[in-house]
Amino acid sequence: MLRLDWYIARHVMGAILAVLLVVVGLDLVSAFLDQLDDLSEHYDLTDLALYLGMTVPKRIYEFIPLTSLVGCLIGLGMLATHSELTVMRAAGFSTARILLAVFKPVMLLALFALVLGQFIAPYTEQKAQSFRALQQSGNGVMSSRYGIWHREGLSFIHINAVESRGVIHGVTRYRFSDDHQLAQASFARIGHFQDGQWQLEDVRNTLFTEAGTQVDNQAREAWTSGLTPELLSVIVVDPVDLSISGLWSYSTYLAEQGVSADTYLLAFWGKLLQPLAILALVLIGVSFIFGPLRSVTVGQRVIAGVIFGLMFKFAQDLLGPASSVFGFPPLIAVVLPILLCGGAGFWLLRRAG
């Protein structure tokens, strides 16, 4: 029995890894062609290749669920095509045992995806984005196209650019009173994070009073804020590129500031529950092999897997914004497609006998 377990696991994992290699390779080629227009004197082909190399962990992480489904369909499908699954079942190797033999390597893959999404992909992706911005700008400054807006209590903060080592540029702060009137506006040319607070330089403060405005210029100003360099590293990248712990800590911070954290909570639950999504997709893949896709060609299985995987992804993508519009928790938006997928797979397996 152990030999059969290994035989099934080898076929399934081999197919998953082969599909993952092809899909990630195609995605890299597409990204390479898409960014050829961004080449410049400071950002050449070597820099582009290094940037794409650093984004590989993120691309692998993103494609693991889909490739697990397609690889399972191909691996088990090849065994079904050669009637090997029929022989196994006739020899007393039940459908449940075959499912367990498939789940063993897939669970290791799901665990690898969890580690990849927590420790490796966020680090390499932030390094990649920082490297790309630094090379393109040529002046050592990382920034977003329109800067960063952030709310902290009754203050609204805009930062033009953020460096990767606790340095910010072009800091504009707007402080409002309790009755929502603008009380103070200030602009600082640059800021450095030292001893738990920001040291702003070349600061121009404007106070708004009933008598008029009062302008005060300072060479340096100490600014205490909950916006640490670690949190800034969260803000300058997309939620999907953050670690699980980073998403949770920033979501908690936004909640303390009275700001909606649904986008980050949605990404948090999506990453935390990705192993369950992988297992649910593999379950539906196994059920297809014993059910409707038992005697079709490999190409048809691949197409069916891609279609169903995209439907699963679209369902999560649609339910995410819907959770913000209709007010239900982001957790439901992530869990519902997983439950439906797993339930459908279980039902199809029961029906196939």
Short mmCIF file of C-alpha atoms in Angstrom, two decimals:
data_model
loop_
_atom_site.label_atom_id
_atom_site.label_comp_id
_atom_site.label_asym_id
_atom_site.label_seq_id
_atom_site.Cartn_x
_atom_site.Cartn_y
_atom_site.Cartn_z
CA MET A 1 0.00 0.00 0.00
CA LEU A 2 2.81 2.41 0.78
CA ARG A 3 4.24 1.79 -2.66
CA LEU A 4 0.90 2.68 -4.24
CA ASP A 5 0.71 5.82 -2.09
CA TRP A 6 4.14 6.87 -3.33
CA TYR A 7 3.23 5.99 -6.92
CA ILE A 8 0.11 8.19 -6.85
CA ALA A 9 1.89 11.01 -5.01
CA ARG A 10 4.76 10.97 -7.50
CA HIS A 11 2.41 11.28 -10.48
CA VAL A 12 0.33 14.05 -8.91
CA MET A 13 3.24 16.12 -7.58
CA GLY A 14 5.16 15.69 -10.82
CA ALA A 15 2.21 17.02 -12.79
CA ILE A 16 1.65 19.92 -10.36
CA LEU A 17 5.30 20.98 -10.50
CA ALA A 18 5.37 20.71 -14.30
CA VAL A 19 2.24 22.86 -14.63
CA LEU A 20 3.62 25.35 -12.10
CA LEU A 21 6.87 25.64 -14.04
CA VAL A 22 5.03 26.27 -17.31
CA VAL A 23 2.57 28.78 -15.85
CA VAL A 24 5.19 30.77 -13.93
CA GLY A 25 7.46 30.74 -16.99
CA LEU A 26 4.69 32.12 -19.21
CA ASP A 27 3.87 34.75 -16.59
CA LEU A 28 7.51 35.85 -16.47
CA VAL A 29 7.69 36.11 -20.26
CA SER A 30 4.50 38.18 -20.26
CA ALA A 31 5.86 40.46 -17.53
CA PHE A 32 9.16 40.83 -19.40
CA LEU A 33 7.43 41.91 -22.60
CA ASP A 34 5.08 44.21 -20.71
CA GLN A 35 7.93 46.09 -19.03
CA LEU A 36 10.19 46.58 -22.03
CA ASP A 37 8.74 50.08 -22.38
CA ASP A 38 10.02 50.94 -18.89
CA LEU A 39 13.68 50.46 -19.88
CA SER A 40 15.79 53.59 -19.54
CA GLU A 41 19.31 54.80 -18.88
CA HIS A 42 18.99 53.84 -15.20
CA TYR A 43 16.86 50.70 -15.69
CA ASP A 44 18.36 48.34 -18.28
CA LEU A 45 17.79 44.71 -19.26
CA THR A 46 20.00 43.43 -16.45
CA ASP A 47 17.98 45.37 -13.88
CA LEU A 48 14.75 44.08 -15.42
CA ALA A 49 15.99 40.50 -15.22
CA LEU A 50 17.01 40.95 -11.57
CA TYR A 51 13.62 42.49 -10.77
CA LEU A 52 11.73 39.62 -12.41
CA GLY A 53 13.93 37.11 -10.61
CA MET A 54 12.99 38.64 -7.26
CA THR A 55 9.28 38.41 -8.12
CA VAL A 56 9.42 34.64 -8.79
CA PRO A 57 8.43 33.62 -5.20
CA LYS A 58 5.32 35.80 -5.38
CA ARG A 59 4.34 34.37 -8.75
CA ILE A 60 4.80 30.82 -7.48
CA TYR A 61 2.67 31.61 -4.44
CA GLU A 62 -0.13 33.09 -6.51
CA PHE A 63 -0.31 30.17 -8.95
CA ILE A 64 -0.08 27.28 -6.49
CA PRO A 65 -3.89 26.87 -6.05
CA LEU A 66 -4.67 26.85 -9.78
CA THR A 67 -1.74 24.62 -10.69
CA SER A 68 -2.66 22.20 -7.88
CA LEU A 69 -6.06 21.71 -9.48
CA VAL A 70 -4.76 21.38 -13.04
CA GLY A 71 -1.82 19.19 -11.97
CA CYS A 72 -4.14 16.90 -10.02
CA LEU A 73 -6.38 16.54 -13.06
CA ILE A 74 -3.41 15.71 -15.29
CA GLY A 75 -1.63 13.38 -12.85
CA LEU A 76 -4.67 11.37 -11.80
CA GLY A 77 -6.08 11.66 -15.31
CA MET A 78 -3.08 9.87 -16.77
CA LEU A 79 -3.57 7.05 -14.26
CA ALA A 80 -7.25 6.88 -15.17
CA THR A 81 -6.49 6.89 -18.90
CA HIS A 82 -4.26 3.84 -18.50
CA SER A 83 -6.89 2.15 -16.27
CA GLU A 84 -4.45 2.12 -13.35
CA LEU A 85 -7.00 3.64 -10.99
CA THR A 86 -9.50 0.95 -11.99
CA VAL A 87 -6.95 -1.75 -11.20
CA MET A 88 -6.14 -0.15 -7.84
CA ARG A 89 -9.79 -0.02 -6.86
CA ALA A 90 -10.33 -3.62 -7.99
CA ALA A 91 -7.39 -4.64 -5.77
CA GLY A 92 -9.08 -3.09 -2.74
CA PHE A 93 -7.52 0.39 -2.86
CA SER A 94 -10.65 2.45 -2.12
CA THR A 95 -11.49 5.91 -3.44
CA ALA A 96 -10.94 7.32 0.04
CA ARG A 97 -7.47 5.77 0.15
CA ILE A 98 -6.64 7.22 -3.26
CA LEU A 99 -7.85 10.62 -2.03
CA LEU A 100 -5.62 10.30 1.04
CA ALA A 101 -2.66 9.36 -1.15
CA VAL A 102 -3.24 12.54 -3.18
CA PHE A 103 -3.75 14.74 -0.11
CA LYS A 104 -0.47 13.74 1.56
CA PRO A 105 1.86 15.53 -0.89
CA VAL A 106 -0.68 18.30 -1.49
CA MET A 107 -0.75 19.09 2.24
CA LEU A 108 3.02 19.48 2.14
CA LEU A 109 2.59 21.80 -0.83
CA ALA A 110 -0.06 23.79 1.07
CA LEU A 111 2.28 24.09 4.05
CA PHE A 112 5.05 25.27 1.73
CA ALA A 113 2.65 27.88 0.28
CA LEU A 114 1.86 29.11 3.80
CA VAL A 115 5.56 29.53 4.61
CA LEU A 116 6.17 31.13 1.22
CA GLY A 117 3.35 33.64 1.75
CA GLN A 118 4.46 34.54 5.27
CA PHE A 119 8.24 34.73 5.10
CA ILE A 120 9.64 34.59 1.56
CA ALA A 121 7.31 36.15 -1.02
CA PRO A 122 6.56 39.38 0.96
CA TYR A 123 10.26 40.00 1.57
CA THR A 124 11.36 39.37 -2.01
CA GLU A 125 8.42 41.32 -3.45
CA GLN A 126 9.14 44.39 -1.34
CA LYS A 127 12.81 44.12 -2.28
CA ALA A 128 11.82 43.83 -5.94
CA GLN A 129 9.55 46.88 -5.84
CA SER A 130 12.17 48.89 -3.95
CA PHE A 131 14.93 47.83 -6.36
CA ARG A 132 12.82 48.70 -9.40
CA ALA A 133 11.84 52.12 -8.04
CA LEU A 134 15.39 52.93 -6.98
CA GLN A 135 16.84 51.99 -10.36
CA GLN A 136 14.18 53.82 -12.35
CA SER A 137 14.46 57.03 -10.33
CA GLY A 138 18.24 57.05 -10.22
CA ASN A 139 18.23 59.13 -7.01
CA GLY A 140 17.79 56.56 -4.27
CA VAL A 141 14.15 57.40 -3.51
CA MET A 142 11.27 54.96 -3.58
CA SER A 143 7.86 56.49 -4.18
CA SER A 144 4.43 55.73 -5.49
CA ARG A 145 3.03 57.59 -8.46
CA TYR A 146 0.80 59.90 -6.46
CA GLY A 147 2.46 59.60 -3.04
CA ILE A 148 0.89 58.13 0.07
CA TRP A 149 -2.21 59.38 1.85
CA HIS A 150 -2.83 58.27 5.43
CA ARG A 151 -5.26 59.19 8.20
CA GLU A 152 -4.29 59.19 11.87
CA GLY A 153 -7.02 60.37 14.23
CA LEU A 154 -8.02 63.90 13.18
CA SER A 155 -4.91 64.31 11.04
CA PHE A 156 -4.50 63.56 7.33
CA ILE A 157 -0.96 62.92 6.14
CA HIS A 158 0.50 62.91 2.65
CA ILE A 159 4.04 61.67 1.98
CA ASN A 160 5.58 62.23 -1.44
CA ALA A 161 8.19 59.50 -1.28
CA VAL A 162 9.44 56.79 1.07
CA GLU A 163 12.92 55.32 1.24
CA SER A 164 13.49 51.80 2.46
CA ARG A 165 15.52 52.85 5.55
CA GLY A 166 13.22 55.08 7.56
CA VAL A 167 13.48 58.25 5.47
CA ILE A 168 10.45 60.12 4.12
CA HIS A 169 10.25 63.06 1.72
CA GLY A 170 7.67 65.80 1.30
CA VAL A 171 5.55 65.33 4.43
CA THR A 172 2.31 67.32 4.44
CA ARG A 173 0.07 67.14 7.51
CA TYR A 174 -3.47 68.52 7.87
CA ARG A 175 -4.91 68.59 11.41
CA PHE A 176 -8.63 69.17 11.92
CA SER A 177 -10.51 70.24 15.03
CA ASP A 178 -13.31 68.26 16.66
CA ASP A 179 -15.87 70.23 14.62
CA HIS A 180 -14.05 69.26 11.39
CA GLN A 181 -12.46 72.64 10.78
CA LEU A 182 -8.90 72.87 9.46
CA ALA A 183 -6.76 73.87 12.44
CA GLN A 184 -3.20 73.41 11.21
CA ALA A 185 -1.29 72.56 8.04
CA SER A 186 2.41 71.86 7.82
CA PHE A 187 4.99 70.77 5.30
CA ALA A 188 8.41 69.20 5.97
CA ARG A 189 11.01 68.64 3.30
CA ILE A 190 12.41 65.42 4.79
CA GLY A 191 12.04 63.22 7.87
CA HIS A 192 14.21 60.58 9.59
CA PHE A 193 12.95 57.96 12.05
CA GLN A 194 15.08 58.09 15.21
CA ASP A 195 14.46 56.85 18.77
CA GLY A 196 10.82 55.96 18.14
CA GLN A 197 9.78 59.23 16.49
CA TRP A 198 10.22 61.20 13.28
CA GLN A 199 12.70 64.06 13.10
CA LEU A 200 11.35 66.43 10.46
CA GLU A 201 13.56 69.05 8.81
CA ASP A 202 12.75 72.36 7.09
CA VAL A 203 9.26 72.51 8.57
CA ARG A 204 6.70 75.19 7.70
CA ASN A 205 3.64 75.26 10.01
CA THR A 206 0.48 77.24 9.30
CA LEU A 207 -2.04 77.75 12.13
CA PHE A 208 -5.63 78.69 11.26
CA THR A 209 -7.32 80.86 13.88
CA GLU A 210 -10.34 83.14 13.97
CA ALA A 211 -8.00 86.12 13.60
CA GLY A 212 -6.34 84.68 10.52
CA THR A 213 -3.32 82.52 9.77
CA GLN A 214 -0.03 82.31 11.57
CA VAL A 215 3.07 80.89 9.87
CA ASP A 216 5.97 79.39 11.78
CA ASN A 217 9.18 78.05 10.23
CA GLN A 218 11.34 75.52 12.09
CA ALA A 219 14.63 73.91 11.15
CA ARG A 220 13.68 70.68 12.99
CA GLU A 221 10.56 69.26 14.61
CA ALA A 222 10.00 66.02 16.52
CA TRP A 223 6.85 64.27 15.29
CA THR A 224 5.41 61.37 17.28
CA SER A 225 3.24 59.11 15.18
CA GLY A 226 2.08 55.52 15.08
CA LEU A 227 3.24 55.51 11.47
CA THR A 228 6.53 53.62 11.84
CA PRO A 229 8.88 52.63 8.97
CA GLU A 230 7.49 49.09 9.26
CA LEU A 231 3.94 50.35 8.71
CA LEU A 232 5.11 52.54 5.85
CA SER A 233 6.59 49.46 4.19
CA VAL A 234 3.08 48.02 4.40
CA ILE A 235 1.40 51.07 2.88
CA VAL A 236 3.69 51.40 -0.16
CA VAL A 237 2.90 47.87 -1.44
CA ASP A 238 -0.34 46.16 -2.37
CA PRO A 239 -2.10 44.14 0.37
CA VAL A 240 -1.66 40.91 -1.59
CA ASP A 241 2.12 41.35 -1.38
CA LEU A 242 2.25 41.55 2.42
CA SER A 243 2.93 38.84 4.94
CA ILE A 244 0.12 37.32 6.99
CA SER A 245 1.40 38.87 10.22
CA GLY A 246 1.95 42.23 8.50
CA LEU A 247 -1.62 42.27 7.24
CA TRP A 248 -2.99 41.50 10.69
CA SER A 249 -0.88 44.13 12.48
CA TYR A 250 -1.77 46.83 9.96
CA SER A 251 -5.46 45.90 10.04
CA THR A 252 -5.37 46.27 13.84
CA TYR A 253 -3.64 49.63 13.49
CA LEU A 254 -6.28 50.90 11.03
CA ALA A 255 -9.07 49.74 13.33
CA GLU A 256 -7.50 51.70 16.20
CA GLN A 257 -7.48 54.79 13.98
CA GLY A 258 -11.15 54.30 13.07
CA VAL A 259 -10.33 53.52 9.42
CA SER A 260 -11.86 50.64 7.51
CA ALA A 261 -9.43 47.73 7.20
CA ASP A 262 -11.61 45.50 5.00
CA THR A 263 -9.10 45.43 2.13
CA TYR A 264 -6.30 44.23 4.39
CA LEU A 265 -8.53 41.80 6.30
CA LEU A 266 -9.65 40.32 3.00
CA ALA A 267 -6.03 39.76 1.98
CA PHE A 268 -5.24 38.41 5.47
CA TRP A 269 -7.97 35.76 5.43
CA GLY A 270 -7.19 34.89 1.82
CA LYS A 271 -3.56 34.16 2.66
CA LEU A 272 -4.28 32.43 5.96
CA LEU A 273 -6.88 30.12 4.42
CA GLN A 274 -5.06 29.48 1.15
CA PRO A 275 -4.07 25.94 2.28
CA LEU A 276 -7.77 25.10 2.68
CA ALA A 277 -8.44 26.55 -0.77
CA ILE A 278 -5.72 24.32 -2.24
CA LEU A 279 -7.19 21.23 -0.58
CA ALA A 280 -10.71 22.15 -1.74
CA LEU A 281 -9.53 22.58 -5.35
CA VAL A 282 -7.66 19.28 -5.23
CA LEU A 283 -10.78 17.59 -3.83
CA ILE A 284 -12.85 18.90 -6.74
CA GLY A 285 -10.11 17.72 -9.11
CA VAL A 286 -10.18 14.19 -7.69
CA SER A 287 -13.98 14.14 -7.89
CA PHE A 288 -13.80 15.16 -11.56
CA ILE A 289 -11.49 12.23 -12.32
CA PHE A 290 -13.88 9.72 -10.77
CA GLY A 291 -16.90 11.49 -12.18
CA PRO A 292 -17.53 13.66 -15.26
CA LEU A 293 -13.90 13.73 -16.53
CA ARG A 294 -13.21 10.02 -16.15
CA SER A 295 -12.82 9.22 -19.86
CA VAL A 296 -11.86 12.49 -21.58
CA THR A 297 -8.56 13.59 -23.08
CA VAL A 298 -5.77 15.34 -21.20
CA GLY A 299 -6.45 18.58 -23.05
CA GLN A 300 -10.07 18.58 -21.98
CA ARG A 301 -9.05 17.99 -18.38
CA VAL A 302 -6.62 20.93 -18.52
CA ILE A 303 -9.29 23.21 -19.98
CA ALA A 304 -11.82 22.09 -17.37
CA GLY A 305 -9.32 22.67 -14.58
CA VAL A 306 -8.38 26.14 -15.81
CA ILE A 307 -12.04 27.13 -16.21
CA PHE A 308 -13.02 25.90 -12.76
CA GLY A 309 -9.91 27.43 -11.15
CA LEU A 310 -10.67 30.80 -12.75
CA MET A 311 -14.29 30.56 -11.62
CA PHE A 312 -13.07 29.96 -8.08
CA LYS A 313 -10.73 32.96 -8.30
CA PHE A 314 -13.42 35.19 -9.81
CA ALA A 315 -15.83 34.18 -7.03
CA GLN A 316 -13.37 35.30 -4.37
CA ASP A 317 -12.56 38.48 -6.30
CA LEU A 318 -16.25 39.38 -6.62
CA LEU A 319 -17.17 38.55 -3.06
CA GLY A 320 -14.32 40.68 -1.73
CA PRO A 321 -15.70 44.06 -2.92
CA ALA A 322 -19.22 42.81 -2.18
CA SER A 323 -18.27 42.38 1.49
CA SER A 324 -17.47 46.11 1.66
CA VAL A 325 -20.61 47.14 -0.23
CA PHE A 326 -23.11 44.92 1.62
CA GLY A 327 -21.34 44.96 4.98
CA PHE A 328 -20.68 41.27 5.61
CA PRO A 329 -17.31 40.19 7.09
CA PRO A 330 -14.37 39.66 4.69
CA LEU A 331 -13.91 36.20 6.24
CA ILE A 332 -17.19 35.09 4.65
CA ALA A 333 -16.03 36.34 1.25
CA VAL A 334 -12.99 34.06 1.50
CA VAL A 335 -14.59 31.04 3.17
CA LEU A 336 -17.75 30.79 1.04
CA PRO A 337 -16.04 29.77 -2.25
CA ILE A 338 -13.89 27.27 -0.33
CA LEU A 339 -16.93 25.68 1.31
CA LEU A 340 -18.84 25.55 -1.98
CA CYS A 341 -15.86 24.04 -3.79
CA GLY A 342 -15.21 21.48 -1.06
CA GLY A 343 -18.90 20.63 -0.77
CA ALA A 344 -19.23 20.14 -4.53
CA GLY A 345 -16.16 17.89 -4.57
CA PHE A 346 -17.45 15.78 -1.67
CA TRP A 347 -20.88 15.44 -3.31
CA LEU A 348 -19.37 14.36 -6.63
CA LEU A 349 -17.18 11.77 -4.92
CA ARG A 350 -20.17 10.37 -3.02
CA ARG A 351 -22.12 10.20 -6.26
CA ALA A 352 -19.29 8.46 -8.09
CA GLY A 353 -19.23 5.86 -5.34
#
